[in-house]
Amino acid sequence: MRAALAFAILVLASSAADAQRIWRCGPDGRVLQDRPCDDGQALVVREDTPSAEDTAAAREVARRERAHADQLRAERQAREREAAAAPAGFVEPEKPAVKSVLKKTPKAKPKKAKKKRPD
Protein backbone atom coordinates (compact mmCIF):
# COMPACT_ATOMS: atom_id res chain seq x y z
CA MET A 1 0.00 0.00 0.00
CA ARG A 2 2.81 2.38 0.83
CA ALA A 3 4.47 1.67 -2.50
CA ALA A 4 1.28 2.55 -4.36
CA LEU A 5 0.90 5.76 -2.37
CA ALA A 6 4.53 6.72 -3.02
CA PHE A 7 4.07 6.00 -6.72
CA ALA A 8 0.93 8.17 -6.87
CA ILE A 9 2.71 11.06 -5.16
CA LEU A 10 5.65 10.70 -7.54
CA VAL A 11 3.36 10.77 -10.59
CA LEU A 12 1.50 13.83 -9.33
CA ALA A 13 4.73 15.64 -8.52
CA SER A 14 6.21 14.92 -11.94
CA SER A 15 3.15 16.27 -13.73
CA ALA A 16 3.24 19.50 -11.71
CA ALA A 17 5.76 21.07 -14.11
CA ASP A 18 3.22 22.62 -16.39
CA ALA A 19 5.47 24.50 -18.82
CA GLN A 20 8.90 24.02 -20.32
CA ARG A 21 11.02 26.47 -22.24
CA ILE A 22 12.41 25.45 -25.63
CA TRP A 23 14.24 27.42 -28.32
CA ARG A 24 13.47 27.49 -32.00
CA CYS A 25 16.78 27.70 -33.85
CA GLY A 26 18.15 27.61 -37.37
CA PRO A 27 17.62 29.92 -40.33
CA ASP A 28 13.98 28.93 -40.79
CA GLY A 29 13.25 27.99 -37.15
CA ARG A 30 12.74 24.29 -37.80
CA VAL A 31 15.22 23.07 -35.19
CA LEU A 32 13.92 22.83 -31.61
CA GLN A 33 16.36 22.60 -28.67
CA ASP A 34 16.23 22.65 -24.91
CA ARG A 35 19.22 25.07 -24.74
CA PRO A 36 19.48 28.63 -26.05
CA CYS A 37 21.04 29.15 -29.46
CA ASP A 38 22.56 32.28 -31.02
CA ASP A 39 19.69 33.12 -33.34
CA GLY A 40 16.94 31.31 -31.44
CA GLN A 41 13.62 32.45 -30.10
CA ALA A 42 12.38 31.21 -26.72
CA LEU A 43 9.05 29.42 -26.81
CA VAL A 44 6.96 28.25 -23.89
CA VAL A 45 5.43 24.81 -24.42
CA ARG A 46 2.61 23.85 -22.11
CA GLU A 47 1.68 20.28 -21.37
CA ASP A 48 -1.52 19.20 -23.03
CA THR A 49 -3.93 18.00 -20.37
CA PRO A 50 -6.70 15.73 -21.68
CA SER A 51 -10.25 17.01 -21.36
CA ALA A 52 -12.87 15.26 -19.26
CA GLU A 53 -14.44 13.91 -22.48
CA ASP A 54 -11.10 12.45 -23.63
CA THR A 55 -10.55 10.87 -20.23
CA ALA A 56 -14.04 9.36 -20.21
CA ALA A 57 -13.58 8.02 -23.75
CA ALA A 58 -10.23 6.46 -22.82
CA ARG A 59 -11.78 4.81 -19.77
CA GLU A 60 -14.60 3.41 -21.91
CA VAL A 61 -12.10 1.98 -24.41
CA ALA A 62 -10.14 0.43 -21.53
CA ARG A 63 -13.35 -1.08 -20.10
CA ARG A 64 -14.28 -2.63 -23.47
CA GLU A 65 -10.77 -4.00 -23.98
CA ARG A 66 -10.80 -5.48 -20.47
CA ALA A 67 -14.17 -7.17 -21.17
CA HIS A 68 -12.87 -8.53 -24.47
CA ALA A 69 -9.72 -9.84 -22.77
CA ASP A 70 -11.88 -11.55 -20.11
CA GLN A 71 -13.98 -13.18 -22.85
CA LEU A 72 -10.88 -14.41 -24.70
CA ARG A 73 -9.43 -15.77 -21.44
CA ALA A 74 -12.66 -17.69 -20.70
CA GLU A 75 -12.68 -19.18 -24.22
CA ARG A 76 -9.02 -20.21 -23.92
CA GLN A 77 -9.63 -21.81 -20.52
CA ALA A 78 -12.62 -23.74 -21.92
CA ARG A 79 -10.46 -25.07 -24.78
CA GLU A 80 -7.74 -26.05 -22.31
CA ARG A 81 -10.27 -27.92 -20.13
CA GLU A 82 -11.56 -29.81 -23.18
CA ALA A 83 -8.02 -30.69 -24.23
CA ALA A 84 -7.17 -31.91 -20.73
CA ALA A 85 -10.29 -34.12 -20.66
CA ALA A 86 -9.45 -35.83 -23.98
CA PRO A 87 -7.34 -39.01 -23.86
CA ALA A 88 -3.63 -38.53 -24.47
CA GLY A 89 -2.71 -38.75 -28.13
CA PHE A 90 -6.34 -38.76 -29.24
CA VAL A 91 -7.09 -36.49 -32.15
CA GLU A 92 -10.70 -36.10 -33.08
CA PRO A 93 -11.20 -36.28 -36.85
CA GLU A 94 -12.56 -33.14 -38.40
CA LYS A 95 -16.15 -33.26 -39.47
CA PRO A 96 -16.82 -32.21 -43.06
CA ALA A 97 -18.53 -28.86 -43.27
CA VAL A 98 -20.79 -29.96 -46.16
CA LYS A 99 -21.96 -33.44 -47.02
CA SER A 100 -21.20 -34.60 -50.51
CA VAL A 101 -24.28 -34.38 -52.69
CA LEU A 102 -22.67 -35.95 -55.72
CA LYS A 103 -23.94 -39.41 -56.50
CA LYS A 104 -21.66 -42.08 -57.77
CA THR A 105 -22.19 -42.73 -61.46
CA PRO A 106 -22.03 -46.32 -62.64
CA LYS A 107 -18.95 -47.20 -64.61
CA ALA A 108 -19.52 -47.77 -68.32
CA LYS A 109 -18.92 -51.32 -69.46
CA PRO A 110 -16.31 -51.67 -72.18
CA LYS A 111 -17.69 -52.77 -75.54
CA LYS A 112 -16.55 -56.07 -76.90
CA ALA A 113 -14.62 -55.91 -80.13
CA LYS A 114 -16.36 -57.59 -83.06
CA LYS A 115 -14.44 -60.23 -84.88
CA LYS A 116 -14.17 -59.74 -88.60
CA ARG A 117 -15.15 -62.67 -90.78
CA PRO A 118 -12.99 -63.53 -93.66
CA ASP A 119 -15.06 -63.33 -96.90
Coordinates of C-alpha atoms in Angstrom, one line a residue:
M1 CA 0.0 0.0 0.0
R2 CA 2.8 2.4 0.8
A3 CA 4.5 1.7 -2.5
A4 CA 1.3 2.5 -4.4
L5 CA 0.9 5.8 -2.4
A6 CA 4.5 6.7 -3.0
F7 CA 4.1 6.0 -6.7
A8 CA 0.9 8.2 -6.9
I9 CA 2.7 11.1 -5.2
L10 CA 5.7 10.7 -7.5
V11 CA 3.4 10.8 -10.6
L12 CA 1.5 13.8 -9.3
A13 CA 4.7 15.6 -8.5
S14 CA 6.2 14.9 -11.9
S15 CA 3.1 16.3 -13.7
A16 CA 3.2 19.5 -11.7
A17 CA 5.8 21.1 -14.1
D18 CA 3.2 22.6 -16.4
A19 CA 5.5 24.5 -18.8
Q20 CA 8.9 24.0 -20.3
R21 CA 11.0 26.5 -22.2
I22 CA 12.4 25.5 -25.6
W23 CA 14.2 27.4 -28.3
R24 CA 13.5 27.5 -32.0
C25 CA 16.8 27.7 -33.8
G26 CA 18.1 27.6 -37.4
P27 CA 17.6 29.9 -40.3
D28 CA 14.0 28.9 -40.8
G29 CA 13.2 28.0 -37.2
R30 CA 12.7 24.3 -37.8
V31 CA 15.2 23.1 -35.2
L32 CA 13.9 22.8 -31.6
Q33 CA 16.4 22.6 -28.7
D34 CA 16.2 22.6 -24.9
R35 CA 19.2 25.1 -24.7
P36 CA 19.5 28.6 -26.0
C37 CA 21.0 29.1 -29.5
D38 CA 22.6 32.3 -31.0
D39 CA 19.7 33.1 -33.3
G40 CA 16.9 31.3 -31.4
Q41 CA 13.6 32.4 -30.1
A42 CA 12.4 31.2 -26.7
L43 CA 9.0 29.4 -26.8
V44 CA 7.0 28.2 -23.9
V45 CA 5.4 24.8 -24.4
R46 CA 2.6 23.8 -22.1
E47 CA 1.7 20.3 -21.4
D48 CA -1.5 19.2 -23.0
T49 CA -3.9 18.0 -20.4
P50 CA -6.7 15.7 -21.7
S51 CA -10.3 17.0 -21.4
A52 CA -12.9 15.3 -19.3
E53 CA -14.4 13.9 -22.5
D54 CA -11.1 12.5 -23.6
T55 CA -10.5 10.9 -20.2
A56 CA -14.0 9.4 -20.2
A57 CA -13.6 8.0 -23.8
A58 CA -10.2 6.5 -22.8
R59 CA -11.8 4.8 -19.8
E60 CA -14.6 3.4 -21.9
V61 CA -12.1 2.0 -24.4
A62 CA -10.1 0.4 -21.5
R63 CA -13.3 -1.1 -20.1
R64 CA -14.3 -2.6 -23.5
E65 CA -10.8 -4.0 -24.0
R66 CA -10.8 -5.5 -20.5
A67 CA -14.2 -7.2 -21.2
H68 CA -12.9 -8.5 -24.5
A69 CA -9.7 -9.8 -22.8
D70 CA -11.9 -11.5 -20.1
Q71 CA -14.0 -13.2 -22.9
L72 CA -10.9 -14.4 -24.7
R73 CA -9.4 -15.8 -21.4
A74 CA -12.7 -17.7 -20.7
E75 CA -12.7 -19.2 -24.2
R76 CA -9.0 -20.2 -23.9
Q77 CA -9.6 -21.8 -20.5
A78 CA -12.6 -23.7 -21.9
R79 CA -10.5 -25.1 -24.8
E80 CA -7.7 -26.0 -22.3
R81 CA -10.3 -27.9 -20.1
E82 CA -11.6 -29.8 -23.2
A83 CA -8.0 -30.7 -24.2
A84 CA -7.2 -31.9 -20.7
A85 CA -10.3 -34.1 -20.7
A86 CA -9.4 -35.8 -24.0
P87 CA -7.3 -39.0 -23.9
A88 CA -3.6 -38.5 -24.5
G89 CA -2.7 -38.8 -28.1
F90 CA -6.3 -38.8 -29.2
V91 CA -7.1 -36.5 -32.2
E92 CA -10.7 -36.1 -33.1
P93 CA -11.2 -36.3 -36.8
E94 CA -12.6 -33.1 -38.4
K95 CA -16.2 -33.3 -39.5
P96 CA -16.8 -32.2 -43.1
A97 CA -18.5 -28.9 -43.3
V98 CA -20.8 -30.0 -46.2
K99 CA -22.0 -33.4 -47.0
S100 CA -21.2 -34.6 -50.5
V101 CA -24.3 -34.4 -52.7
L102 CA -22.7 -36.0 -55.7
K103 CA -23.9 -39.4 -56.5
K104 CA -21.7 -42.1 -57.8
T105 CA -22.2 -42.7 -61.5
P106 CA -22.0 -46.3 -62.6
K107 CA -19.0 -47.2 -64.6
A108 CA -19.5 -47.8 -68.3
K109 CA -18.9 -51.3 -69.5
P110 CA -16.3 -51.7 -72.2
K111 CA -17.7 -52.8 -75.5
K112 CA -16.5 -56.1 -76.9
A113 CA -14.6 -55.9 -80.1
K114 CA -16.4 -57.6 -83.1
K115 CA -14.4 -60.2 -84.9
K116 CA -14.2 -59.7 -88.6
R117 CA -15.1 -62.7 -90.8
P118 CA -13.0 -63.5 -93.7
D119 CA -15.1 -63.3 -96.9

